[in-house]
């Protein structure tokens, strides 16, 4: 069994606070975050965002390992860290997870055999084609002879592509996580700033990526819902292209810099914001109709588009839920080299990288 390929299932280090860089490889950029301090009082040491060449990553798959590795290497130079250990993540859609119940055993070898035998029922691939890991969640209620197990599996080549990109940049991969679990790690930090610290509440996180939008709902320390839709920041880039006769690269650069004609806000931005708010309302409706967990209490907006003017108000109107921009660093101390104004703009896009960087505190 390939162990420790998922950081949320088993701590990858023997001691706490081992230096570690969180590496988020998305469709359009590589984001690096390094934390210091402790799990109770983390501090942001440094971070950087480096754009990827077009089509280097498509639909979560690394199409060009060399290009991704070179981008990570450039980002590392900008980061200025001596740390080599890294945590990365697979897209949630690439990982099969399942909670199962097994007889409690004392020997780890016996548990591994039982997990492998049971996993065959849920994984549509031969076990020698996947990386498989598990964690004991805890005893089954009212039955000490049974334990609940979380199993997770991903195609081996998906893991190996990310490992190869990290290693080509000079990093040592220590944890391979799942993006949804990394977001949950960042959410646990943000919950501290929520009303009532989010305790016993349903908190939504709308994470707008380049090609897709993921809507998570968390309750206390558990993810209770997740939905992904094929709508993201690329749609805004395409609208800019069409409106102003630009290439994709020109439109993306103009979007990032804000260097756009005077009619941009009314003719392009506002319709996109309204459409994104409708997507948020649709995702919320799926949660409400498929869950018995009750209403949503609050919504956090994440991803590169989270800070778009008017988005939080538009989402609040469409969903009847108070929405604000996500910032996993809001309660953290910052190193002198971190510029707080720039961080405020970048923070919503750093949830996965931040959650991965938190793995340094795992025992």
CSV table of C-alpha atoms in Angstrom, one decimal, residues 25-344:
chain,number,residue,atom,x,y,z
A,25,UNK,CA,-0.6,24.1,-8.9
A,26,UNK,CA,-3.7,25.6,-10.5
A,27,UNK,CA,-4.7,26.0,-14.1
A,28,UNK,CA,-3.2,29.5,-14.5
A,29,UNK,CA,-0.5,29.9,-11.8
A,30,UNK,CA,1.6,28.4,-9.1
A,31,UNK,CA,1.1,29.7,-5.6
A,32,UNK,CA,3.6,29.2,-2.8
A,33,UNK,CA,3.0,29.8,0.9
A,34,UNK,CA,5.4,29.2,3.9
A,35,UNK,CA,4.2,29.6,7.5
A,36,UNK,CA,6.0,29.8,10.8
A,37,UNK,CA,4.9,29.8,14.4
A,38,UNK,CA,2.6,27.1,15.7
A,39,UNK,CA,-0.8,25.6,14.8
A,40,UNK,CA,-2.4,27.7,17.5
A,41,UNK,CA,-0.5,30.9,16.4
A,42,UNK,CA,0.6,30.5,12.8
A,43,UNK,CA,2.5,33.3,11.1
A,44,UNK,CA,2.9,34.1,7.3
A,45,UNK,CA,6.6,34.0,6.6
A,46,UNK,CA,6.4,34.6,2.8
A,47,UNK,CA,4.3,33.8,-0.3
A,48,UNK,CA,4.4,34.3,-4.0
A,49,UNK,CA,2.3,33.8,-7.1
A,50,UNK,CA,3.8,32.9,-10.5
A,51,UNK,CA,1.8,32.6,-13.7
A,52,UNK,CA,1.9,29.4,-15.7
A,53,UNK,CA,2.4,29.1,-19.4
A,54,UNK,CA,-0.9,28.7,-21.3
A,55,UNK,CA,-2.1,25.0,-21.4
A,56,UNK,CA,0.7,23.8,-19.1
A,57,UNK,CA,-2.2,22.5,-16.8
A,58,UNK,CA,-5.5,21.6,-18.3
A,59,UNK,CA,-8.6,20.4,-16.4
A,60,UNK,CA,-6.3,19.8,-13.4
A,61,UNK,CA,-3.9,17.6,-15.4
A,62,UNK,CA,-0.3,18.6,-15.7
A,63,UNK,CA,0.2,18.6,-19.5
A,64,UNK,CA,3.7,19.9,-19.5
A,65,UNK,CA,5.8,18.8,-16.5
A,66,UNK,CA,8.9,20.7,-17.6
A,67,UNK,CA,6.9,24.0,-17.9
A,68,UNK,CA,5.3,23.5,-14.5
A,69,UNK,CA,8.6,22.6,-12.9
A,70,UNK,CA,10.3,25.7,-14.4
A,71,UNK,CA,7.4,27.9,-13.1
A,72,UNK,CA,7.8,26.4,-9.6
A,73,UNK,CA,11.5,27.1,-9.8
A,74,UNK,CA,11.0,30.7,-10.7
A,75,UNK,CA,8.5,31.1,-7.9
A,76,UNK,CA,11.0,29.6,-5.4
A,77,UNK,CA,13.6,32.1,-6.4
A,78,UNK,CA,11.1,34.9,-5.7
A,79,UNK,CA,10.0,33.3,-2.5
A,80,UNK,CA,13.6,33.4,-1.2
A,81,UNK,CA,13.2,30.4,1.1
A,82,UNK,CA,15.8,27.7,1.9
A,83,UNK,CA,13.1,25.2,2.7
A,84,UNK,CA,12.9,22.2,0.3
A,85,UNK,CA,10.1,20.1,1.8
A,86,UNK,CA,6.8,20.7,0.0
A,87,UNK,CA,3.1,19.8,0.2
A,88,UNK,CA,1.0,19.7,-3.0
A,89,UNK,CA,-2.6,18.7,-3.7
A,90,UNK,CA,-4.6,16.8,-6.3
A,91,UNK,CA,-7.9,18.2,-7.6
A,92,UNK,CA,-10.7,16.7,-5.6
A,93,UNK,CA,-12.2,15.2,-8.8
A,94,UNK,CA,-9.1,13.0,-9.2
A,95,UNK,CA,-9.4,11.4,-5.7
A,96,UNK,CA,-11.8,8.7,-4.6
A,97,UNK,CA,-12.7,8.9,-0.9
A,98,UNK,CA,-14.9,6.6,1.1
A,99,UNK,CA,-15.7,6.1,4.7
A,100,UNK,CA,-16.0,2.4,5.6
A,101,UNK,CA,-16.4,0.3,8.8
A,102,UNK,CA,-14.0,-2.5,9.7
A,103,UNK,CA,-13.3,-4.7,12.7
A,104,UNK,CA,-10.9,-3.0,15.1
A,105,UNK,CA,-7.4,-4.7,15.1
A,106,UNK,CA,-4.2,-3.9,17.0
A,107,UNK,CA,-1.7,-4.6,14.3
A,108,UNK,CA,-1.3,-2.0,11.5
A,109,UNK,CA,-0.4,-4.7,9.0
A,110,UNK,CA,-3.7,-6.4,9.7
A,111,UNK,CA,-5.5,-3.2,9.2
A,112,UNK,CA,-3.7,-2.5,5.9
A,113,UNK,CA,-4.7,-5.9,4.6
A,114,UNK,CA,-8.3,-5.3,5.6
A,115,UNK,CA,-8.4,-1.9,3.9
A,116,UNK,CA,-6.9,-3.2,0.7
A,117,UNK,CA,-9.5,-6.0,0.6
A,118,UNK,CA,-12.4,-3.6,1.2
A,119,UNK,CA,-11.0,-0.9,-1.2
A,120,UNK,CA,-11.4,-3.3,-4.1
A,121,UNK,CA,-15.2,-2.7,-3.9
A,122,UNK,CA,-15.0,1.1,-4.3
A,123,UNK,CA,-12.0,1.7,-6.6
A,124,UNK,CA,-12.6,1.1,-10.3
A,125,UNK,CA,-8.9,0.5,-11.0
A,126,UNK,CA,-6.5,-2.3,-10.1
A,127,UNK,CA,-4.8,-1.5,-6.8
A,128,UNK,CA,-1.4,-1.5,-8.5
A,129,UNK,CA,-2.5,1.4,-10.6
A,130,UNK,CA,-3.4,3.7,-7.7
A,131,UNK,CA,-1.9,5.3,-4.6
A,132,UNK,CA,-4.0,4.2,-1.7
A,133,UNK,CA,-4.0,5.5,1.8
A,134,UNK,CA,-6.3,5.4,4.9
A,135,UNK,CA,-6.8,6.8,8.3
A,136,UNK,CA,-8.7,5.5,11.4
A,137,UNK,CA,-11.4,8.1,12.0
A,138,UNK,CA,-12.5,6.6,15.3
A,139,UNK,CA,-14.6,3.9,16.9
A,140,UNK,CA,-18.1,3.3,15.7
A,141,UNK,CA,-20.6,4.7,18.2
A,142,UNK,CA,-21.9,2.0,20.7
A,143,UNK,CA,-19.6,-0.7,19.2
A,144,UNK,CA,-16.0,-0.9,20.4
A,145,UNK,CA,-15.3,-3.8,18.1
A,146,UNK,CA,-15.7,-1.7,14.9
A,147,UNK,CA,-13.8,1.4,13.7
A,148,UNK,CA,-14.6,3.9,11.0
A,149,UNK,CA,-11.9,4.2,8.3
A,150,UNK,CA,-11.4,6.9,5.7
A,151,UNK,CA,-9.8,5.5,2.5
A,152,UNK,CA,-8.6,7.6,-0.4
A,153,UNK,CA,-7.2,6.6,-3.7
A,154,UNK,CA,-5.9,8.4,-6.9
A,155,UNK,CA,-4.4,7.2,-10.1
A,156,UNK,CA,-0.7,6.8,-9.6
A,157,UNK,CA,0.3,8.8,-12.7
A,158,UNK,CA,-1.7,11.8,-11.4
A,159,UNK,CA,0.4,11.8,-8.2
A,160,UNK,CA,3.6,11.1,-10.1
A,161,UNK,CA,3.2,14.1,-12.4
A,162,UNK,CA,3.0,16.5,-9.5
A,163,UNK,CA,5.9,14.8,-7.7
A,164,UNK,CA,8.0,15.1,-10.9
A,165,UNK,CA,7.2,18.8,-11.3
A,166,UNK,CA,8.2,19.5,-7.7
A,167,UNK,CA,11.3,17.5,-7.9
A,168,UNK,CA,12.4,19.2,-11.1
A,169,UNK,CA,12.2,22.5,-9.3
A,170,UNK,CA,14.5,21.1,-6.5
A,171,UNK,CA,11.7,20.5,-3.9
A,172,UNK,CA,11.2,17.3,-1.9
A,173,UNK,CA,7.5,16.3,-1.9
A,174,UNK,CA,6.5,15.3,1.6
A,175,UNK,CA,2.7,15.4,1.4
A,176,UNK,CA,0.2,14.9,-1.4
A,177,UNK,CA,-3.2,16.2,-0.3
A,178,UNK,CA,-6.6,16.8,-1.8
A,179,UNK,CA,-7.6,20.3,-2.7
A,180,UNK,CA,-10.9,20.1,-0.8
A,181,UNK,CA,-9.1,19.1,2.4
A,182,UNK,CA,-6.5,21.9,1.9
A,183,UNK,CA,-9.4,24.4,1.6
A,184,UNK,CA,-10.8,22.9,4.8
A,185,UNK,CA,-7.5,23.6,6.5
A,186,UNK,CA,-7.7,27.2,5.4
A,187,UNK,CA,-11.3,27.4,6.5
A,188,UNK,CA,-10.5,26.4,10.0
A,189,UNK,CA,-8.2,29.5,10.2
A,190,UNK,CA,-10.9,31.8,8.8
A,191,UNK,CA,-13.6,30.4,11.1
A,192,UNK,CA,-11.8,32.2,14.0
A,193,UNK,CA,-12.9,35.5,12.5
A,194,UNK,CA,-16.6,34.5,11.8
A,195,UNK,CA,-19.5,35.5,14.1
A,196,UNK,CA,-19.5,32.9,16.9
A,197,UNK,CA,-16.3,31.5,15.3
A,198,UNK,CA,-18.7,29.6,13.0
A,199,UNK,CA,-19.5,27.0,15.7
A,200,UNK,CA,-22.6,24.9,14.9
A,201,UNK,CA,-23.2,27.0,11.8
A,202,UNK,CA,-23.2,26.1,8.1
A,203,UNK,CA,-20.5,28.2,6.4
A,204,UNK,CA,-20.2,28.2,2.6
A,205,UNK,CA,-16.9,28.8,0.7
A,206,UNK,CA,-17.4,29.8,-3.0
A,207,UNK,CA,-14.0,29.2,-4.6
A,208,UNK,CA,-13.9,30.7,-8.1
A,209,UNK,CA,-11.0,29.2,-10.2
A,210,UNK,CA,-10.0,29.9,-13.7
A,211,UNK,CA,-12.1,27.1,-15.3
A,212,UNK,CA,-14.5,26.0,-12.6
A,213,UNK,CA,-16.2,27.2,-9.4
A,214,UNK,CA,-16.3,25.0,-6.3
A,215,UNK,CA,-18.9,25.5,-3.6
A,216,UNK,CA,-18.0,23.9,-0.2
A,217,UNK,CA,-20.1,23.9,3.0
A,218,UNK,CA,-18.4,23.3,6.3
A,219,UNK,CA,-20.0,22.7,9.7
A,220,UNK,CA,-17.6,22.7,12.6
A,221,UNK,CA,-14.7,20.6,11.6
A,222,UNK,CA,-16.4,18.7,8.7
A,223,UNK,CA,-17.1,19.3,5.1
A,224,UNK,CA,-20.8,18.4,4.6
A,225,UNK,CA,-21.2,19.5,0.9
A,226,UNK,CA,-19.3,20.2,-2.3
A,227,UNK,CA,-20.4,21.0,-5.8
A,228,UNK,CA,-18.3,22.0,-8.8
A,229,UNK,CA,-19.6,23.9,-11.9
A,230,UNK,CA,-17.8,24.7,-15.1
A,231,UNK,CA,-17.8,28.5,-14.7
A,232,UNK,CA,-14.8,30.5,-13.7
A,233,UNK,CA,-12.5,33.5,-14.2
A,234,UNK,CA,-11.7,32.5,-17.8
A,235,UNK,CA,-15.2,33.5,-18.8
A,236,UNK,CA,-14.4,37.1,-17.7
A,237,UNK,CA,-11.2,37.0,-19.7
A,238,UNK,CA,-13.1,35.8,-22.8
A,239,UNK,CA,-15.6,38.6,-22.4
A,240,UNK,CA,-12.8,41.1,-22.3
A,241,UNK,CA,-11.3,39.5,-25.5
A,242,UNK,CA,-14.6,39.8,-27.3
A,243,UNK,CA,-15.4,43.3,-26.1
A,244,UNK,CA,-12.0,44.9,-26.9
A,245,UNK,CA,-10.6,42.6,-29.7
A,246,UNK,CA,-7.7,41.4,-27.5
A,247,UNK,CA,-5.7,38.2,-27.5
A,248,UNK,CA,-6.2,35.9,-24.5
A,249,UNK,CA,-2.8,37.0,-23.1
A,250,UNK,CA,-3.7,40.7,-23.5
A,251,UNK,CA,-7.1,40.2,-21.9
A,252,UNK,CA,-5.7,38.4,-18.9
A,253,UNK,CA,-3.0,41.1,-18.4
A,254,UNK,CA,-5.6,43.8,-18.7
A,255,UNK,CA,-7.8,42.1,-16.2
A,256,UNK,CA,-5.0,41.8,-13.7
A,257,UNK,CA,-3.8,45.4,-14.1
A,258,UNK,CA,-7.2,47.0,-14.4
A,259,UNK,CA,-6.1,48.8,-17.5
A,260,UNK,CA,-9.4,48.7,-19.4
A,261,UNK,CA,-11.7,51.2,-21.1
A,262,UNK,CA,-14.1,53.4,-19.2
A,263,UNK,CA,-17.2,51.3,-20.2
A,264,UNK,CA,-15.7,48.1,-18.8
A,265,UNK,CA,-17.5,48.2,-15.5
A,266,UNK,CA,-21.0,48.6,-17.0
A,267,UNK,CA,-20.6,46.6,-20.2
A,268,UNK,CA,-18.4,43.6,-19.1
A,269,UNK,CA,-17.7,43.4,-15.4
A,270,UNK,CA,-21.3,43.9,-14.1
A,271,UNK,CA,-22.9,41.2,-16.3
A,272,UNK,CA,-20.1,38.8,-15.3
A,273,UNK,CA,-20.6,39.6,-11.6
A,274,UNK,CA,-24.3,39.0,-11.9
A,275,UNK,CA,-23.8,35.7,-13.7
A,276,UNK,CA,-21.3,34.6,-11.0
A,277,UNK,CA,-23.8,35.6,-8.3
A,278,UNK,CA,-26.5,33.4,-10.0
A,279,UNK,CA,-24.0,30.5,-10.0
A,280,UNK,CA,-23.6,31.0,-6.3
A,281,UNK,CA,-27.4,31.0,-5.8
A,282,UNK,CA,-27.7,27.8,-7.9
A,283,UNK,CA,-25.0,26.1,-5.9
A,284,UNK,CA,-26.7,27.1,-2.6
A,285,UNK,CA,-30.0,25.7,-3.9
A,286,UNK,CA,-28.4,22.4,-4.6
A,287,UNK,CA,-27.1,22.3,-1.0
A,288,UNK,CA,-30.5,23.2,0.4
A,289,UNK,CA,-32.4,20.6,-1.6
A,290,UNK,CA,-29.8,17.8,-1.1
A,291,UNK,CA,-29.0,18.2,2.5
A,292,UNK,CA,-30.9,18.0,5.8
A,293,UNK,CA,-28.4,20.4,7.5
A,294,UNK,CA,-30.6,23.5,7.3
A,295,UNK,CA,-29.9,27.0,6.0
A,296,UNK,CA,-26.6,28.5,5.1
A,297,UNK,CA,-25.4,31.0,7.8
A,298,UNK,CA,-22.5,32.8,6.0
A,299,UNK,CA,-20.6,32.7,2.8
A,300,UNK,CA,-16.9,33.3,2.1
A,301,UNK,CA,-15.8,34.2,-1.4
A,302,UNK,CA,-12.4,32.8,-2.6
A,303,UNK,CA,-10.3,32.6,-5.7
A,304,UNK,CA,-8.9,35.2,-8.1
A,305,UNK,CA,-12.3,36.8,-8.8
A,306,UNK,CA,-13.4,37.1,-5.1
A,307,UNK,CA,-12.4,40.7,-4.8
A,308,UNK,CA,-14.2,41.9,-7.9
A,309,UNK,CA,-16.1,45.1,-7.2
A,310,UNK,CA,-19.6,44.5,-6.2
A,311,UNK,CA,-19.4,40.7,-6.1
A,312,UNK,CA,-20.0,40.2,-2.4
A,313,UNK,CA,-23.1,42.5,-2.5
A,314,UNK,CA,-24.4,40.7,-5.6
A,315,UNK,CA,-23.9,37.3,-4.0
A,316,UNK,CA,-25.6,38.5,-0.8
A,317,UNK,CA,-28.6,39.7,-2.8
A,318,UNK,CA,-29.0,36.5,-4.9
A,319,UNK,CA,-28.6,34.1,-1.9
A,320,UNK,CA,-30.0,36.1,1.0
A,321,UNK,CA,-26.8,35.1,2.8
A,322,UNK,CA,-24.2,37.6,4.1
A,323,UNK,CA,-21.0,37.2,2.0
A,324,UNK,CA,-17.5,38.5,2.4
A,325,UNK,CA,-14.1,38.0,0.9
A,326,UNK,CA,-12.1,35.1,2.3
A,327,UNK,CA,-8.7,35.8,4.0
A,328,UNK,CA,-7.0,32.9,5.8
A,329,UNK,CA,-4.3,35.2,7.0
A,330,UNK,CA,-6.6,37.7,8.7
A,331,UNK,CA,-5.7,36.4,12.2
A,332,UNK,CA,-2.0,35.7,11.5
A,333,UNK,CA,1.1,37.7,12.2
A,334,UNK,CA,3.0,38.8,9.1
A,335,UNK,CA,6.7,38.8,8.6
A,336,UNK,CA,8.2,42.2,7.7
A,337,UNK,CA,8.7,41.2,4.1
A,338,UNK,CA,4.9,40.6,3.5
A,339,UNK,CA,3.1,43.7,2.1
A,340,UNK,CA,-0.3,43.8,3.8
A,341,UNK,CA,-2.0,45.7,1.0
A,342,UNK,CA,-0.9,43.3,-1.7
A,343,UNK,CA,-1.7,40.3,0.6
A,344,UNK,CA,-5.3,41.6,1.0
